[in-house]
């Protein structure tokens, strides 16, 4: 499969998280990241997170990170017109 551009070798990066500064971890496949910069994705994720917090208060329900992930996927599919597969995982960092 390697000759067709398929590789089983992941891109791995190591970061130190600071719960006082970092809000969440955003993981995604190439179909997600190839459409925009990390800064653009994080800005939209932050906006979507704030929107989800407001919506949860209005509807008296818990905040659901899956709703934020769904908004990000829809943005890549609809606004960025991606035709690749898209996987996104949003991990909220708890602040104590």
Tab-separated table of C-alpha atoms in Angstrom:
chain	number	residue	atom	x	y	z
A	1	UNK	CA	0.000	0.000	0.000
A	2	UNK	CA	2.969	2.306	0.529
A	3	UNK	CA	3.374	2.803	-3.233
A	4	UNK	CA	-0.185	4.210	-3.271
A	5	UNK	CA	0.587	6.764	-0.567
A	6	UNK	CA	-0.809	4.764	2.356
A	7	UNK	CA	1.478	4.554	5.364
A	8	UNK	CA	1.063	2.914	8.741
A	9	UNK	CA	3.566	5.343	10.274
A	10	UNK	CA	1.717	8.040	12.250
A	11	UNK	CA	2.854	11.596	12.783
A	12	UNK	CA	3.552	11.828	16.513
A	13	UNK	CA	4.275	15.002	18.473
A	14	UNK	CA	4.782	15.406	22.206
A	15	UNK	CA	3.536	18.468	24.094
A	16	UNK	CA	3.450	19.493	27.722
A	17	UNK	CA	-0.041	20.634	28.680
A	18	UNK	CA	-0.657	23.468	31.106
A	19	UNK	CA	-4.162	23.185	32.629
A	20	UNK	CA	-4.010	26.886	33.514
A	21	UNK	CA	-3.615	27.837	29.838
A	22	UNK	CA	-4.721	24.908	27.677
A	23	UNK	CA	-8.450	24.405	27.230
A	24	UNK	CA	-8.574	21.203	25.195
A	25	UNK	CA	-6.667	18.848	22.900
A	26	UNK	CA	-7.885	18.620	19.316
A	27	UNK	CA	-6.907	15.464	17.420
A	28	UNK	CA	-7.782	14.874	13.802
A	29	UNK	CA	-6.810	12.917	10.727
A	30	UNK	CA	-5.250	14.404	7.599
A	31	UNK	CA	-8.704	14.931	6.095
A	32	UNK	CA	-9.343	17.373	8.942
A	33	UNK	CA	-5.950	19.108	9.115
A	34	UNK	CA	-5.258	19.432	5.373
A	35	UNK	CA	-8.060	21.996	4.970
A	36	UNK	CA	-6.807	24.690	7.309
A	37	UNK	CA	-4.124	25.810	9.733
A	38	UNK	CA	-3.988	24.700	13.343
A	39	UNK	CA	-4.699	28.294	14.376
A	40	UNK	CA	-7.887	28.414	12.276
A	41	UNK	CA	-9.059	25.057	13.625
A	42	UNK	CA	-8.387	26.033	17.232
A	43	UNK	CA	-10.145	29.377	16.819
A	44	UNK	CA	-13.248	27.678	15.442
A	45	UNK	CA	-13.059	24.993	18.145
A	46	UNK	CA	-12.927	27.695	20.846
A	47	UNK	CA	-15.899	29.518	19.298
A	48	UNK	CA	-17.854	26.266	18.977
A	49	UNK	CA	-17.031	25.372	22.594
A	50	UNK	CA	-18.360	28.722	23.849
A	51	UNK	CA	-21.483	28.293	21.711
A	52	UNK	CA	-22.006	24.809	23.184
A	53	UNK	CA	-21.684	26.195	26.736
A	54	UNK	CA	-24.342	28.849	26.007
A	55	UNK	CA	-26.635	26.289	24.375
A	56	UNK	CA	-26.305	23.874	27.291
A	57	UNK	CA	-27.345	26.616	29.727
A	58	UNK	CA	-30.361	27.623	27.617
A	59	UNK	CA	-31.530	24.013	27.273
A	60	UNK	CA	-30.573	22.953	30.832
A	61	UNK	CA	-28.342	20.103	29.708
A	62	UNK	CA	-24.685	19.175	30.204
A	63	UNK	CA	-22.047	20.470	27.805
A	64	UNK	CA	-21.425	17.843	25.109
A	65	UNK	CA	-17.977	17.926	23.424
A	66	UNK	CA	-19.420	15.705	20.675
A	67	UNK	CA	-21.530	18.671	19.500
A	68	UNK	CA	-18.353	20.724	19.108
A	69	UNK	CA	-16.621	17.936	17.165
A	70	UNK	CA	-19.673	17.657	14.919
A	71	UNK	CA	-19.538	21.396	14.161
A	72	UNK	CA	-15.856	21.093	13.228
A	73	UNK	CA	-16.495	18.145	10.902
A	74	UNK	CA	-19.442	19.942	9.278
A	75	UNK	CA	-17.281	23.028	8.734
A	76	UNK	CA	-14.614	20.979	6.944
A	77	UNK	CA	-17.216	19.135	4.856
A	78	UNK	CA	-19.456	22.068	3.945
A	79	UNK	CA	-17.381	25.248	4.146
A	80	UNK	CA	-13.972	23.805	3.213
A	81	UNK	CA	-15.571	21.351	0.755
A	82	UNK	CA	-13.348	18.447	1.802
A	83	UNK	CA	-13.892	15.163	0.007
A	84	UNK	CA	-11.533	13.210	2.256
A	85	UNK	CA	-12.533	11.175	5.277
A	86	UNK	CA	-12.649	13.279	8.457
A	87	UNK	CA	-12.028	12.177	12.016
A	88	UNK	CA	-11.955	14.572	14.977
A	89	UNK	CA	-11.545	13.970	18.693
A	90	UNK	CA	-11.900	16.807	21.199
A	91	UNK	CA	-10.526	16.212	24.696
A	92	UNK	CA	-11.541	18.792	27.290
A	93	UNK	CA	-8.873	19.582	29.874
A	94	UNK	CA	-10.325	19.873	33.370
A	95	UNK	CA	-9.302	22.824	35.486
A	96	UNK	CA	-9.276	22.185	39.197
